[in-house]
Tab-separated table of C-alpha atoms in Angstrom:
chain	number	residue	atom	x	y	z
A	4	MET	CA	129.105	42.121	311.776
A	5	THR	CA	129.099	40.864	308.174
A	6	ASP	CA	126.751	41.151	305.235
A	7	THR	CA	127.039	37.448	304.471
A	8	GLY	CA	125.618	35.951	307.665
A	9	PRO	CA	127.295	34.208	310.581
A	10	VAL	CA	130.661	32.499	310.142
A	11	VAL	CA	131.007	28.930	311.404
A	12	ILE	CA	134.268	26.963	311.340
A	13	GLU	CA	133.306	23.311	311.701
A	14	ALA	CA	136.014	20.773	312.568
A	15	ASP	CA	136.189	17.533	310.560
A	16	ARG	CA	135.762	14.801	313.157
A	17	ASP	CA	137.525	12.272	310.943
A	18	ARG	CA	140.536	14.375	309.994
A	19	PRO	CA	142.472	16.340	312.645
A	20	GLY	CA	143.424	19.818	311.472
A	21	ALA	CA	140.711	19.942	308.824
A	22	PHE	CA	137.711	22.278	308.818
A	23	THR	CA	134.679	23.306	306.788
A	24	VAL	CA	133.907	27.019	306.595
A	25	LEU	CA	130.208	27.900	306.494
A	26	LEU	CA	128.714	31.333	305.831
A	27	ASP	CA	125.063	31.743	306.715
A	28	GLY	CA	124.765	27.957	306.639
A	29	THR	CA	126.334	27.583	303.175
A	30	PRO	CA	129.584	25.554	302.917
A	31	GLN	CA	132.203	27.900	301.460
A	32	SER	CA	135.526	26.141	301.905
A	33	TYR	CA	137.259	23.035	303.163
A	34	ILE	CA	140.662	23.504	304.783
A	35	ASP	CA	143.170	20.742	305.493
A	36	THR	CA	146.065	22.265	307.407
A	37	GLY	CA	147.881	18.923	307.499
A	38	ASP	CA	147.717	18.514	303.726
A	39	PRO	CA	146.951	21.716	301.786
A	40	THR	CA	146.927	19.690	298.556
A	41	ASN	CA	143.796	17.842	299.738
A	42	LEU	CA	141.140	19.671	297.723
A	43	VAL	CA	137.752	18.258	298.728
A	44	PHE	CA	135.226	20.484	296.952
A	45	GLU	CA	134.851	19.349	293.337
A	46	TYR	CA	135.050	22.797	291.778
A	47	VAL	CA	138.121	23.653	293.876
A	48	ARG	CA	139.841	20.517	292.528
A	49	ARG	CA	139.089	21.767	289.025
A	50	ILE	CA	140.684	25.126	289.745
A	51	GLY	CA	143.551	23.201	291.343
A	52	HIS	CA	144.220	21.563	287.975
A	53	VAL	CA	144.450	25.031	286.444
A	54	VAL	CA	146.951	25.996	289.157
A	55	ASP	CA	149.012	22.923	288.299
A	56	LEU	CA	149.090	23.668	284.575
A	57	VAL	CA	149.336	27.461	284.375
A	58	ARG	CA	153.137	27.250	284.533
A	59	PRO	CA	155.714	24.415	284.674
A	60	THR	CA	155.447	22.194	287.745
A	61	GLY	CA	156.782	23.811	290.924
A	62	GLU	CA	157.500	27.187	289.332
A	63	ALA	CA	156.568	30.149	291.518
A	64	ILE	CA	153.755	32.331	290.198
A	65	THR	CA	151.984	35.566	290.990
A	66	ALA	CA	148.373	34.878	291.922
A	67	VAL	CA	145.409	37.054	292.885
A	68	HIS	CA	142.394	35.534	294.632
A	69	LEU	CA	139.166	37.532	294.702
A	70	GLY	CA	137.204	35.996	297.549
A	71	GLY	CA	139.028	34.375	300.436
A	72	GLY	CA	136.842	31.672	301.955
A	73	GLY	CA	139.175	29.450	303.952
A	74	PHE	CA	142.174	30.508	301.797
A	75	THR	CA	142.178	26.951	300.445
A	76	LEU	CA	143.618	27.774	297.024
A	77	PRO	CA	146.292	30.183	298.331
A	78	ARG	CA	147.414	27.370	300.652
A	79	TYR	CA	147.449	24.989	297.680
A	80	VAL	CA	149.534	27.383	295.563
A	81	ALA	CA	151.976	27.858	298.450
A	82	ALA	CA	152.326	24.080	298.897
A	83	THR	CA	152.742	23.223	295.223
A	84	ARG	CA	154.565	26.342	294.034
A	85	PRO	CA	156.803	27.529	296.906
A	86	GLY	CA	157.875	31.156	296.725
A	87	SER	CA	154.757	32.286	294.892
A	88	ARG	CA	153.574	35.836	295.477
A	89	GLN	CA	149.863	35.924	296.356
A	90	GLN	CA	147.274	38.572	297.157
A	91	VAL	CA	143.818	37.755	298.526
A	92	LEU	CA	140.919	40.216	298.575
A	93	GLU	CA	138.122	39.351	301.014
A	94	ASN	CA	135.685	41.967	302.311
A	95	ASP	CA	134.361	39.971	305.281
A	96	ARG	CA	136.552	40.849	308.271
A	97	ALA	CA	134.783	38.369	310.547
A	98	LEU	CA	135.521	35.574	308.067
A	99	ILE	CA	139.180	36.543	307.797
A	100	ASP	CA	139.603	36.615	311.566
A	101	ALA	CA	137.725	33.352	312.143
A	102	VAL	CA	139.732	31.432	309.548
A	103	ARG	CA	143.047	32.828	310.735
A	104	ALA	CA	142.223	31.835	314.314
A	105	ALA	CA	141.128	28.285	313.487
A	106	ALA	CA	143.557	27.531	310.648
A	107	PRO	CA	146.485	29.986	310.482
A	108	LEU	CA	148.155	30.464	307.125
A	109	PRO	CA	151.583	28.858	306.669
A	110	LYS	CA	154.396	31.020	307.962
A	111	ARG	CA	157.049	32.459	305.662
A	112	GLU	CA	154.750	32.265	302.642
A	113	GLN	CA	154.077	35.402	300.612
A	114	ILE	CA	150.294	35.471	301.077
A	115	LYS	CA	148.915	38.947	301.685
A	116	ILE	CA	145.299	39.146	302.894
A	117	ARG	CA	143.499	42.426	302.215
A	118	CYS	CA	140.083	43.254	303.636
A	119	ALA	CA	138.657	44.860	300.511
A	120	ASP	CA	135.830	44.482	298.034
A	121	ALA	CA	136.662	42.442	294.930
A	122	ALA	CA	134.777	45.028	292.864
A	123	VAL	CA	137.663	47.473	293.390
A	124	ALA	CA	140.450	44.929	292.882
A	125	ALA	CA	142.161	46.999	290.211
A	126	THR	CA	142.751	49.839	292.706
A	127	ALA	CA	143.032	47.832	295.939
A	128	LEU	CA	146.071	45.878	294.782
A	129	PRO	CA	149.610	47.311	294.726
A	130	PRO	CA	150.444	49.171	291.491
A	131	GLY	CA	153.492	46.937	291.125
A	132	MET	CA	151.239	43.982	290.361
A	133	LEU	CA	149.951	45.522	287.134
A	134	GLY	CA	150.840	43.276	284.233
A	135	THR	CA	152.414	40.591	286.432
A	136	VAL	CA	149.565	38.274	287.472
A	137	ASP	CA	149.826	34.692	286.147
A	138	LEU	CA	146.634	33.397	287.773
A	139	LEU	CA	143.497	35.313	288.739
A	140	VAL	CA	140.858	33.346	290.664
A	141	LEU	CA	137.353	34.731	291.229
A	142	ASP	CA	135.297	32.891	293.832
A	143	VAL	CA	133.142	35.552	295.480
A	144	PHE	CA	129.829	34.827	297.174
A	145	ALA	CA	127.613	36.814	299.510
A	146	GLY	CA	126.114	33.853	301.317
A	147	ALA	CA	125.134	31.497	298.500
A	148	ARG	CA	125.060	34.031	295.652
A	149	THR	CA	127.586	35.933	293.547
A	150	PRO	CA	126.967	39.709	293.739
A	151	ALA	CA	125.686	41.283	290.524
A	152	ALA	CA	128.508	43.852	290.454
A	153	LEU	CA	131.022	41.047	289.884
A	154	THR	CA	129.348	39.748	286.727
A	155	THR	CA	129.647	42.746	284.423
A	156	ARG	CA	131.699	43.604	281.369
A	157	GLU	CA	132.946	46.705	283.183
A	158	PHE	CA	134.176	44.700	286.170
A	159	PHE	CA	136.023	42.106	284.110
A	160	ALA	CA	137.552	44.812	281.923
A	161	SER	CA	138.951	46.462	285.068
A	162	LEU	CA	140.925	43.285	285.768
A	163	VAL	CA	142.683	43.088	282.397
A	164	PRO	CA	145.565	45.454	283.319
A	165	LEU	CA	146.550	43.103	286.146
A	166	LEU	CA	147.278	40.172	283.844
A	167	GLY	CA	150.707	39.246	282.570
A	168	PRO	CA	151.581	37.369	279.360
A	169	GLY	CA	150.017	33.900	279.207
A	170	ALA	CA	147.827	34.575	282.234
A	171	VAL	CA	144.773	32.509	283.121
A	172	VAL	CA	141.537	33.576	284.802
A	173	ALA	CA	139.455	30.964	286.672
A	174	LEU	CA	135.944	31.832	287.814
A	175	ASN	CA	133.558	29.794	289.968
A	176	ILE	CA	129.915	30.046	288.870
A	177	ALA	CA	126.928	28.452	290.611
A	178	ASP	CA	123.843	27.803	288.495
A	179	GLY	CA	121.113	25.349	287.563
A	180	ALA	CA	118.844	24.685	284.592
A	181	PRO	CA	118.583	26.361	282.138
A	182	LEU	CA	122.068	27.731	282.998
A	183	ALA	CA	121.076	31.203	281.802
A	184	PHE	CA	123.263	32.927	284.401
A	185	ALA	CA	126.332	30.808	283.585
A	186	ARG	CA	125.875	31.372	279.854
A	187	SER	CA	125.617	35.142	280.265
A	188	VAL	CA	128.684	35.288	282.525
A	189	THR	CA	130.596	33.202	279.995
A	190	ALA	CA	129.478	35.491	277.171
A	191	THR	CA	130.626	38.486	279.228
A	192	VAL	CA	134.033	37.013	279.988
A	193	ALA	CA	134.430	35.960	276.346
A	194	GLU	CA	133.926	39.563	275.242
A	195	VAL	CA	136.652	40.774	277.589
A	196	PHE	CA	139.280	38.011	277.576
A	197	GLY	CA	138.730	36.481	274.140
A	198	GLY	CA	135.828	34.648	272.548
A	199	PRO	CA	135.076	30.919	272.607
A	200	THR	CA	135.586	30.637	268.863
A	201	ASP	CA	139.282	31.523	269.206
A	202	GLY	CA	139.770	28.941	271.962
A	203	SER	CA	140.463	31.310	274.850
A	204	VAL	CA	137.402	30.386	276.933
A	205	ALA	CA	136.447	26.982	278.367
A	206	ILE	CA	133.890	25.672	280.870
A	207	ALA	CA	134.396	22.730	283.239
A	208	ALA	CA	131.707	21.020	285.297
A	209	GLU	CA	130.089	17.703	286.051
A	210	PRO	CA	128.034	16.380	283.119
A	211	ALA	CA	124.846	16.496	285.225
A	212	VAL	CA	125.363	20.212	285.858
A	213	LEU	CA	126.117	20.996	282.226
A	214	LYS	CA	122.975	19.122	281.174
A	215	GLY	CA	120.873	21.048	283.677
A	216	ARG	CA	119.980	17.981	285.727
A	217	ARG	CA	121.137	19.517	288.980
A	218	PHE	CA	122.271	22.803	290.490
A	219	GLY	CA	126.038	23.006	290.900
A	220	ASN	CA	129.324	24.729	290.193
A	221	LEU	CA	130.858	25.471	286.818
A	222	VAL	CA	134.449	26.645	286.476
A	223	LEU	CA	134.966	29.158	283.692
A	224	VAL	CA	138.536	29.449	282.436
A	225	ALA	CA	139.729	32.293	280.211
A	226	GLY	CA	143.006	33.498	278.777
A	227	ALA	CA	145.729	31.036	277.847
A	228	VAL	CA	143.272	28.145	277.549
A	229	PRO	CA	145.029	26.518	274.546
A	230	ASP	CA	148.142	26.087	276.698
A	231	LEU	CA	146.103	24.393	279.437
A	232	LEU	CA	144.488	22.053	276.911
A	233	GLU	CA	147.870	21.130	275.473
A	234	ARG	CA	149.149	20.360	278.978
A	235	GLY	CA	146.278	17.958	279.645
A	236	LEU	CA	143.545	19.874	281.454
A	237	GLY	CA	140.801	17.754	279.874
A	238	ARG	CA	142.459	14.492	280.936
A	239	ARG	CA	142.880	15.701	284.500
A	240	LEU	CA	139.235	16.698	284.761
A	241	ALA	CA	138.102	13.352	283.380
A	242	GLY	CA	140.257	11.520	285.926
A	243	ASP	CA	138.776	13.200	289.009
A	244	PRO	CA	136.774	11.145	291.558
A	245	PHE	CA	133.740	13.060	290.237
A	246	PRO	CA	134.775	13.373	286.569
A	247	GLY	CA	134.380	16.759	284.955
A	248	THR	CA	133.570	17.602	281.357
A	249	LEU	CA	135.433	20.383	279.564
A	250	LEU	CA	133.696	22.484	276.916
A	251	ALA	CA	136.183	24.264	274.678
A	252	GLY	CA	136.329	25.526	271.118
A	253	ALA	CA	133.132	24.802	269.189
A	254	GLU	CA	131.466	23.285	272.276
A	255	ALA	CA	132.130	26.439	274.295
A	256	ALA	CA	130.770	28.536	271.427
A	257	ARG	CA	127.570	26.504	271.422
A	258	PHE	CA	127.287	26.901	275.203
A	259	VAL	CA	127.228	30.715	274.961
A	260	ALA	CA	125.282	30.977	271.712
A	261	GLY	CA	122.537	33.572	272.068
A	262	ALA	CA	123.475	34.553	275.637
A	263	LYS	CA	123.407	38.269	276.384
A	264	PRO	CA	126.489	39.595	278.211
A	265	PHE	CA	126.036	41.375	281.522
A	266	THR	CA	126.762	45.084	281.840
A	267	SER	CA	126.244	47.509	284.695
A	268	ALA	CA	122.788	48.149	283.217
A	269	ASN	CA	121.504	44.552	283.265
A	270	ALA	CA	123.675	42.786	285.850
A	271	GLN	CA	122.142	40.220	288.142
A	272	GLU	CA	123.336	38.087	291.018
A	273	SER	CA	123.606	34.344	290.660
A	274	PRO	CA	120.448	32.300	291.337
A	275	MET	CA	119.621	31.072	294.801
A	276	PRO	CA	120.455	27.372	295.283
A	277	PRO	CA	117.458	25.072	295.720
A	278	ARG	CA	116.175	24.726	299.243
A	279	GLY	CA	117.871	21.867	301.060
A	280	LEU	CA	120.846	21.641	298.663
A	281	PHE	CA	123.308	21.872	301.560
A	282	GLY	CA	121.301	19.701	303.940
């Protein structure tokens, strides 16, 4: 029994070995066991660019993934950065078991799956990981919404001790006009990991999402953002099949201007997607 609704693993009829993971009817992940570098969801491709640029090409990293889904990004890290050490926290045991049965993780890779709540990541992970994490990915949804407890200043501050020098945090946010939730989460993250005015926070999304024309995903990146920009993150986003826009520096500061950060006293879950968004 889960608190996120029934788990469905739907095979891709056009691509053997590929699956879509749905939770309570909401598409959560796309898995391609034949080609783990095939990132289909737009926002996952954007995080994939961060994976590619966080360290030199092919270099092994230490990564923590809060939220498992189909383990798409851990598979991608394993394929593109062999030897990487990875920890995944996912609190839905039924999801873990269903994904492992339909699409087993690659053997001999250092991917540890822990059935635990992302809210207690700082204590659920091995003490030896403190100060060693190069990449921290947050992609946690209960059904179609991010839990309020994972939006607060206190939660993000609890993650700071995990990060090593030059680390990057990538967070998936779902929102629509007027993007009030995304702005407040960005303001919260900026307080903890460095403000937009010093260049350590950036936001990537489709132009239509950033302009509030449609509900969609925004990827918030924090930490060593200047390094990612220097290595060409903006160019990669612009070259995607569905081009993404990157707000950094003054543009990121304007995006969060006036937004009130979330704390444990005023936290809220992400908005519900419009009816019919997922067909």
